[in-house]
GROMACS .gro file of C-alpha atoms in nm:
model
  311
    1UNK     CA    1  -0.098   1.765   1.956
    2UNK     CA    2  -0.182   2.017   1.670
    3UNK     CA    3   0.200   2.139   1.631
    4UNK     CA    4   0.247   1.750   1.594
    5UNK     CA    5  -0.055   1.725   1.344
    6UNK     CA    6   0.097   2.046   1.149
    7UNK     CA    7   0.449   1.894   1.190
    8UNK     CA    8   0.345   1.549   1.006
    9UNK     CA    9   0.105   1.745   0.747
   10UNK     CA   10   0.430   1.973   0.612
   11UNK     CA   11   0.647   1.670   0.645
   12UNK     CA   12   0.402   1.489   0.400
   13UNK     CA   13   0.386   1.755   0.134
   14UNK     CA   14   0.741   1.776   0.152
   15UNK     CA   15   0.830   1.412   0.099
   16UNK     CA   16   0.553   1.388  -0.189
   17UNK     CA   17   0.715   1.700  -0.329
   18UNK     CA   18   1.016   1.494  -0.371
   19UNK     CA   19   0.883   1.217  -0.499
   20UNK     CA   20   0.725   1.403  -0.775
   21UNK     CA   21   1.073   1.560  -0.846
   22UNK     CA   22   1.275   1.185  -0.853
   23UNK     CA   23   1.001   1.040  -1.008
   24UNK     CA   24   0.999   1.347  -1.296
   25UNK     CA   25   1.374   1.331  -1.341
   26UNK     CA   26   1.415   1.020  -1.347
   27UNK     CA   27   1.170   0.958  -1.631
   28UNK     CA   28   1.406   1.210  -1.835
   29UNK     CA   29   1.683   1.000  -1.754
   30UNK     CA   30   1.579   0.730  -1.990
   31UNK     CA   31   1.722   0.791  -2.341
   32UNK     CA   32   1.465   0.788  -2.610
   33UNK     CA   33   1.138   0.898  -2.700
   34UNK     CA   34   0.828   0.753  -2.595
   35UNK     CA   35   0.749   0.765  -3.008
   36UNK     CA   36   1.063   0.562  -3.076
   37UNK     CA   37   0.874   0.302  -3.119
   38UNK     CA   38   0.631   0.410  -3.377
   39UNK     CA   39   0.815   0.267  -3.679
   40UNK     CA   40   0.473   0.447  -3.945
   41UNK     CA   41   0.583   0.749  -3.778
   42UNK     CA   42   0.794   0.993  -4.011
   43UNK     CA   43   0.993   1.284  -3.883
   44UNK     CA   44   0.760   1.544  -3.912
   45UNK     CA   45   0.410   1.352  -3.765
   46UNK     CA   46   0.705   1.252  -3.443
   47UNK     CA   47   0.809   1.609  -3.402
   48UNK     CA   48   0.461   1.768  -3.384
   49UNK     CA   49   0.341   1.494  -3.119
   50UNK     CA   50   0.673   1.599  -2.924
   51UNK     CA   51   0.555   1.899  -2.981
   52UNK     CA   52   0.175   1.872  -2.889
   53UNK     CA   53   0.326   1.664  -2.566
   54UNK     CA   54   0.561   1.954  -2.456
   55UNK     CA   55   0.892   1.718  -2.518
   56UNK     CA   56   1.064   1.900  -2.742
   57UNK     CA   57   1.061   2.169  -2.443
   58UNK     CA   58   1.353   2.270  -2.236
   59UNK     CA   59   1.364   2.064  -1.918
   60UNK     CA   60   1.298   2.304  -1.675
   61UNK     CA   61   1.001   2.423  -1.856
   62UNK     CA   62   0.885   2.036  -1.861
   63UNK     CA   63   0.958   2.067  -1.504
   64UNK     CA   64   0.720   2.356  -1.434
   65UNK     CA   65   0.425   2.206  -1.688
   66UNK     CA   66   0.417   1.888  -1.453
   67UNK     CA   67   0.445   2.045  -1.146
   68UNK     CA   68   0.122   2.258  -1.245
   69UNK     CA   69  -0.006   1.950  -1.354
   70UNK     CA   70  -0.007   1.818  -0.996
   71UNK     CA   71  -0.105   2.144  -0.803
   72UNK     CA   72  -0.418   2.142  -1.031
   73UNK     CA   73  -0.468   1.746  -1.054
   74UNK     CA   74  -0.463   1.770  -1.387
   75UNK     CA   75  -0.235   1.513  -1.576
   76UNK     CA   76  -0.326   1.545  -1.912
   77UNK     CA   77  -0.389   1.307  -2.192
   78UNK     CA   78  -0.248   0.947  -2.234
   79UNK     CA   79   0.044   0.913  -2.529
   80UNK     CA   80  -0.056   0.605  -2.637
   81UNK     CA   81  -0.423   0.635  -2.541
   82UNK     CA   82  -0.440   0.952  -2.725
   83UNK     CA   83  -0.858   0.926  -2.643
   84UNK     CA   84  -0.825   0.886  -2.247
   85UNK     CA   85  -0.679   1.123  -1.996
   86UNK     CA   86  -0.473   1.006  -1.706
   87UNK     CA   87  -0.724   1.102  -1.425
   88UNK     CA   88  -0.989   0.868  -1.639
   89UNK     CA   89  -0.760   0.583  -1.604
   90UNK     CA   90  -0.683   0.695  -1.234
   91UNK     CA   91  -1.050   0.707  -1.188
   92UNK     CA   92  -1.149   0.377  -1.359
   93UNK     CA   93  -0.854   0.150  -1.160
   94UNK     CA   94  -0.841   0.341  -0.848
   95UNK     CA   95  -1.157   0.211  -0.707
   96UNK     CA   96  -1.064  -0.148  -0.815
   97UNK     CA   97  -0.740  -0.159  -0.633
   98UNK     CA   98  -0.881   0.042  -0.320
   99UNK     CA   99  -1.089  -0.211  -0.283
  100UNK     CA  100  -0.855  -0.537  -0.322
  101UNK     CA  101  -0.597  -0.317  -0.080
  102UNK     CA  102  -0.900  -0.274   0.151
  103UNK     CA  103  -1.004  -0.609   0.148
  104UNK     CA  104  -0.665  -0.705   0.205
  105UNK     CA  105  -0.598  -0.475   0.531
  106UNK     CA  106  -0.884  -0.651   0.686
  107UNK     CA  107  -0.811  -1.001   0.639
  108UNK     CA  108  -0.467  -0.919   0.749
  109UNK     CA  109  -0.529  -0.723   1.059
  110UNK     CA  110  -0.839  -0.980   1.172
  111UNK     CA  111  -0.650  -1.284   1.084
  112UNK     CA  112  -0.347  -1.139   1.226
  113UNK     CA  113  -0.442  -1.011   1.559
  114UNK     CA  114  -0.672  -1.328   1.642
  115UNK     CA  115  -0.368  -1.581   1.516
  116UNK     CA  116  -0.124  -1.386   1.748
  117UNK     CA  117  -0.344  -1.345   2.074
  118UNK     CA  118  -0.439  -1.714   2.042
  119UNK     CA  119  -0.087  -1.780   2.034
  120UNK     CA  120  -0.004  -1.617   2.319
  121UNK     CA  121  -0.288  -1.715   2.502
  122UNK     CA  122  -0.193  -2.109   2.436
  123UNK     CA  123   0.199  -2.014   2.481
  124UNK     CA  124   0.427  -2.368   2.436
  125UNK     CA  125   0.142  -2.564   2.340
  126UNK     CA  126   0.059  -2.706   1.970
  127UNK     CA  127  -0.204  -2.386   1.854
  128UNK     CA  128   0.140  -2.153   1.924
  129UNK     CA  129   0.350  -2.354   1.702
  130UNK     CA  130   0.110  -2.412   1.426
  131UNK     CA  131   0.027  -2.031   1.397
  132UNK     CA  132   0.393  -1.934   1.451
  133UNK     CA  133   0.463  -2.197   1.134
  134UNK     CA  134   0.149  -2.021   0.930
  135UNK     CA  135   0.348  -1.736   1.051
  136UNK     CA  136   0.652  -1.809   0.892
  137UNK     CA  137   0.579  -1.956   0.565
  138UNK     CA  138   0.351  -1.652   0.547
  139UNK     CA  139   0.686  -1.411   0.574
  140UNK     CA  140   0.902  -1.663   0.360
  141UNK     CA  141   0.691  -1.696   0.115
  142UNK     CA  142   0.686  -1.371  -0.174
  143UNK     CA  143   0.327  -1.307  -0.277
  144UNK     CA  144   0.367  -1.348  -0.688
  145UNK     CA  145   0.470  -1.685  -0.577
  146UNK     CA  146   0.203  -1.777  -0.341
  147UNK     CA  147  -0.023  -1.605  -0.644
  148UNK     CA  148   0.143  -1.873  -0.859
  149UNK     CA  149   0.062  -2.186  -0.644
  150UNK     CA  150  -0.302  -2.055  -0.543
  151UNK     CA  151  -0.405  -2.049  -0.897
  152UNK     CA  152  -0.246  -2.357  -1.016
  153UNK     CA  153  -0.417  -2.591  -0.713
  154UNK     CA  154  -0.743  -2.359  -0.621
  155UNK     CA  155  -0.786  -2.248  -0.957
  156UNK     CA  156  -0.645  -2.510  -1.212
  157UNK     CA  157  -0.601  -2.850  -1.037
  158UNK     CA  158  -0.956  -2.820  -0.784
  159UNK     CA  159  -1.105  -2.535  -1.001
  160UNK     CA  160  -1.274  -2.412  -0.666
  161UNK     CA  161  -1.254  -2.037  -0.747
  162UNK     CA  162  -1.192  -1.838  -1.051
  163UNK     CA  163  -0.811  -1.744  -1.157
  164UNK     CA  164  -0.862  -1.406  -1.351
  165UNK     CA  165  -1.059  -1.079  -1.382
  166UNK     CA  166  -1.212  -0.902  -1.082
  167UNK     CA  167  -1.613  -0.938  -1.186
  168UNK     CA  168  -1.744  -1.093  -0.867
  169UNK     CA  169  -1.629  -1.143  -0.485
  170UNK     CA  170  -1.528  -1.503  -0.622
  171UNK     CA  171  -1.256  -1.357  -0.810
  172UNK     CA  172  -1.137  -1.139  -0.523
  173UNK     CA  173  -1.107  -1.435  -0.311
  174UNK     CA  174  -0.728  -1.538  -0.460
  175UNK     CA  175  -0.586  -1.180  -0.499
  176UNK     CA  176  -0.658  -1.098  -0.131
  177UNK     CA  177  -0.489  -1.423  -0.011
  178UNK     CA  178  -0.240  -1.380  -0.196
  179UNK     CA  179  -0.177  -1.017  -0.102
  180UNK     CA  180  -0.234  -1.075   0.281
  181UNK     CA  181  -0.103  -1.351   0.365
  182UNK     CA  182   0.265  -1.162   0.425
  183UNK     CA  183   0.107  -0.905   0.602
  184UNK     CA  184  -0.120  -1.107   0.817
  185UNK     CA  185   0.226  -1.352   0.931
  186UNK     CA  186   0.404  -0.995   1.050
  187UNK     CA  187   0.092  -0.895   1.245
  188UNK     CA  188   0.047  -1.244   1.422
  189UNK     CA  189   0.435  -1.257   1.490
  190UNK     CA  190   0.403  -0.877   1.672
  191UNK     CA  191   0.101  -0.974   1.850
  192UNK     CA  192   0.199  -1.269   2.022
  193UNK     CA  193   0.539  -1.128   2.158
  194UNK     CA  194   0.393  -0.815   2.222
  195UNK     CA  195   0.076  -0.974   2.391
  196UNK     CA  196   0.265  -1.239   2.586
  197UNK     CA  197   0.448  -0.910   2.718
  198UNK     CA  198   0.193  -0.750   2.823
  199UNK     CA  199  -0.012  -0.993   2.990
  200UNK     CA  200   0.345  -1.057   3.262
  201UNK     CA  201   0.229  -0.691   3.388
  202UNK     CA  202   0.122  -0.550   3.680
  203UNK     CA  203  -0.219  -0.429   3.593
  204UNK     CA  204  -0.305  -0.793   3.475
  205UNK     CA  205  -0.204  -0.960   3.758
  206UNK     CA  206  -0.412  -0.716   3.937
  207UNK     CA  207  -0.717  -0.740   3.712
  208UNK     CA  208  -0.725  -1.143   3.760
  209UNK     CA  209  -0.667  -1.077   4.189
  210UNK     CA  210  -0.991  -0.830   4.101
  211UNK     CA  211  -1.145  -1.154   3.962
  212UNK     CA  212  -1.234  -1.033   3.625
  213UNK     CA  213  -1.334  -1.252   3.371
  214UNK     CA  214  -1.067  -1.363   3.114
  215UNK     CA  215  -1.257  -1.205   2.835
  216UNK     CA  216  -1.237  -0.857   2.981
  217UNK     CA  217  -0.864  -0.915   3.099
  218UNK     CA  218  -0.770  -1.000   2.727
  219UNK     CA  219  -1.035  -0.778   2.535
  220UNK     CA  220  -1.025  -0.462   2.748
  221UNK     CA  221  -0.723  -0.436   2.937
  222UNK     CA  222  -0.438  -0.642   2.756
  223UNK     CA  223  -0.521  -0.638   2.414
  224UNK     CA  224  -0.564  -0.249   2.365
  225UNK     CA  225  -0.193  -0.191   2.438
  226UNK     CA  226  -0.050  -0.546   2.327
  227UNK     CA  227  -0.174  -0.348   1.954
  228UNK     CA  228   0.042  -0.070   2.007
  229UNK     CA  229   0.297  -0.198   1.832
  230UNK     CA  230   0.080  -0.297   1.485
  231UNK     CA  231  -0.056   0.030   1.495
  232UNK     CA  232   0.304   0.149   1.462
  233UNK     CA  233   0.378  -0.043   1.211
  234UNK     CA  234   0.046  -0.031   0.994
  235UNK     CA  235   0.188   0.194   0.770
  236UNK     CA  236   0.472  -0.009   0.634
  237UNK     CA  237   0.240  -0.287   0.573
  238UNK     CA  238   0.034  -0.052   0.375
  239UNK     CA  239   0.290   0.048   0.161
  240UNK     CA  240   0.381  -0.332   0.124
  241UNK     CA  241   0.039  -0.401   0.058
  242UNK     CA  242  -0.015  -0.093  -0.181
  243UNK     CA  243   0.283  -0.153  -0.404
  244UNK     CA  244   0.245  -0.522  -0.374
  245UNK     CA  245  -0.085  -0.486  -0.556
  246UNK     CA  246   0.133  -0.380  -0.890
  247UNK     CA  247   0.226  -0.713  -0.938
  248UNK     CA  248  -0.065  -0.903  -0.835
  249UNK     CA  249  -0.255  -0.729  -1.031
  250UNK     CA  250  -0.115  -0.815  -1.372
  251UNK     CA  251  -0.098  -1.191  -1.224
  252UNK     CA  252  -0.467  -1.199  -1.199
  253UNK     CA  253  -0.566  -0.962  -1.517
  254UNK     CA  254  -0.698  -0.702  -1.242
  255UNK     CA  255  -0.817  -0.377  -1.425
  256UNK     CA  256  -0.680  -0.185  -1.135
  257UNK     CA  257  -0.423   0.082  -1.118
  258UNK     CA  258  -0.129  -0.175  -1.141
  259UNK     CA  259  -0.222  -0.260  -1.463
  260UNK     CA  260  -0.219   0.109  -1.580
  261UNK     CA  261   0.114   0.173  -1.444
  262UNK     CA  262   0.274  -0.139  -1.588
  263UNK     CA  263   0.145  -0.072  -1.947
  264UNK     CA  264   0.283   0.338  -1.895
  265UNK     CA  265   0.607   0.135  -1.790
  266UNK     CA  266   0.634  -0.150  -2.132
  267UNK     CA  267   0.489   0.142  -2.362
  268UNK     CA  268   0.692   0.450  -2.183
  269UNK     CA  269   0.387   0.658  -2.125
  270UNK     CA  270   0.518   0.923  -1.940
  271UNK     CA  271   0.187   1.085  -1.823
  272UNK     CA  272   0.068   0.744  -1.694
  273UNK     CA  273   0.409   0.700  -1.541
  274UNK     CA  274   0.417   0.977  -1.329
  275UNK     CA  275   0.071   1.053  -1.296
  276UNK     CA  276   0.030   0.694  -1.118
  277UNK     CA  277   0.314   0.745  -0.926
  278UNK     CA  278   0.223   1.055  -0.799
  279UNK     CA  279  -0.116   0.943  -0.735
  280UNK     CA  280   0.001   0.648  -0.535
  281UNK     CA  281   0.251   0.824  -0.323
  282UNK     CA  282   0.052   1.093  -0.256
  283UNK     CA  283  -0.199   0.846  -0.118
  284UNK     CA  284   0.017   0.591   0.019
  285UNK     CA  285   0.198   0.931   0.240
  286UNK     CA  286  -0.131   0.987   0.377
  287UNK     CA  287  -0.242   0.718   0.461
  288UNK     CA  288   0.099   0.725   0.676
  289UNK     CA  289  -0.012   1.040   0.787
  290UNK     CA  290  -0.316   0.927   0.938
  291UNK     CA  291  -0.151   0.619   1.087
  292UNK     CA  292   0.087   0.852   1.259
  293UNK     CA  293  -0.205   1.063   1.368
  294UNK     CA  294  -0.384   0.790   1.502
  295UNK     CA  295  -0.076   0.682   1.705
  296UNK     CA  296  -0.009   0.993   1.842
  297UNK     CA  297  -0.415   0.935   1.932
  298UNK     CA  298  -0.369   0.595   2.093
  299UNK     CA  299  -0.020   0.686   2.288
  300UNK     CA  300  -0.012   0.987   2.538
  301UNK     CA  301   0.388   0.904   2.548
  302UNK     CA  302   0.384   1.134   2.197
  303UNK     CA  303   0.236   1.406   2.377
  304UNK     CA  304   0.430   1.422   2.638
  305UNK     CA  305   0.729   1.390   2.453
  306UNK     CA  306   0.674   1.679   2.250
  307UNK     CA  307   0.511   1.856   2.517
  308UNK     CA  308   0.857   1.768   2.671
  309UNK     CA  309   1.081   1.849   2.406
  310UNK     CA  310   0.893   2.204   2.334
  311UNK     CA  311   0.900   2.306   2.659
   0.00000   0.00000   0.00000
């Protein structure tokens, strides 16, 4: 288990070390200064901000500068917030969109798992095909556009709930629909199949022979490994979730990180840029990391396959 836990640890460096890199040259890619724009701005003020900014640098020594910049989490000042330095933006929207993308994992894995298992449970009958229906307008459905229709009836038409800012758990109420819903269909579809599989095996039948109750049948014997299969894919929802956030964010005037990033993207910050992109693949890789970890946890199959394998 701890050359697996090694294994995964190198294997995120390496794939945030890469992202850095795209993410870096990419950027350079784009023709044009970020002071392009800056139509007061004569020759001689635009050359000494290159300057101050390291542009007017070769590119492998821009290369080097922001790779030091991430080895000492250090991404310098903003270019068009002169006054604010990237890890004080990081540190003002991270929190913020932590906790919509926590708020969101919840709701999606409760609502989920309880949709799916009651599904399963009433197989055939009407509760299976309204959740599999919820299901499936909750896939079809892209989240700016439920985001869209929430505020226009919740917010504009009923004005039950506020459609802007992120001041009070009123205001979070919309976001976090709108950003689980997707999630929470995927989970409820994997449930049920993978619950109604589970409860045709042997150690069920066997458990209701026993005469156990139903509850501990479906709470401590079937549902523990009827999860297996959300578990796994837990961290693709997070990075659906995560990145989702971008947009739903600037839908609902969210000061989180998404907001950040997509004002480095209109004004061609680069610091912002990459500094948010680094910051969010470097978390979104470990959160992976732990979901793998976890897995390898819940699943003895892992260790015996390695175990296998190294053998």
């Amino acid at each position: 288990m701890v050359t697996y836990i090694v294994k995964r640890f190198v294997y995120m460096i390496v794939t945030v070390f890469i992202i850095a890199t795209l993410t870096f040259f990419l950027m350079n890619l784009i023709p044009g200064s970020p002071f392009n724009e800056e139509r007061t701005t004569n020759a001689v003020v635009q050359q000494n901000l290159e300057e101050h900014y390291h542009l007017n640098e070769p590119l492998a020594v821009q290369y080097v500068l922001y790779l030091k910049s991430i080895i000492t989490l250090d991404f310098g000042p903003s270019i068009k917030q002169p006054t604010e330095t990237v890890n004080a933006l990081l540190g003002r929207g991270f929190p913020i969109s932590a906790e919509l993308g926590i708020w969101t994992v919840l709701i999606a894995l409760i609502s989920g798992v309880a949709l799916g298992v009651f599904a399963a449970l009433k197989h055939n009958h009407l509760i299976d095909y309204m959740a599999m229906t919820i299901a499936v307008l909750g896939i079809s459905i892209p989240n700016f556009v439920l985001a869209t229709m929430l505020i226009q009836q919740l917010a504009v038409q009923l004005e039950w709930l506020p459609a802007a800012t992120w001041s009070s758990p009123a205001h979070m109420v919309l976001p976090v629909l709108a950003l689980a819903t997707g999630p929470m269909a995927i989970i409820a579809r994997l449930t049920r199949s993978s619950m109604l599989e589970t409860l045709t095996q042997d150690y069920i039948k066997t458990a209701r022979a026993k005469g156990l109750s139903p509850y501990k049948i479906i709470v401590k014997h079937a549902l523990k490994n009827a999860l297996m299969p959300v578990v796994t894919i837990m961290g693709t929802l997070l990075a659906g979730i995560l990145t989702g956030t971008f947009v739903i964010e600037k839908i609902f005037a969210i000061p989180g990180m998404g907001k950040y990033f997509v004002e480095g993207i209109n004004q061609r910050d680069y610091p912002v840029i990459m500094g948010t992109t680094v910051f969010y693949s470097a978390f979104l890789v470990f959160m992976l990391f732990l979901v793998d970890i976890a897995y390898g946890f819940l699943d003895p199959r892992i260790k015996l396959h390695k175990e296998g394998g190294s053998s």
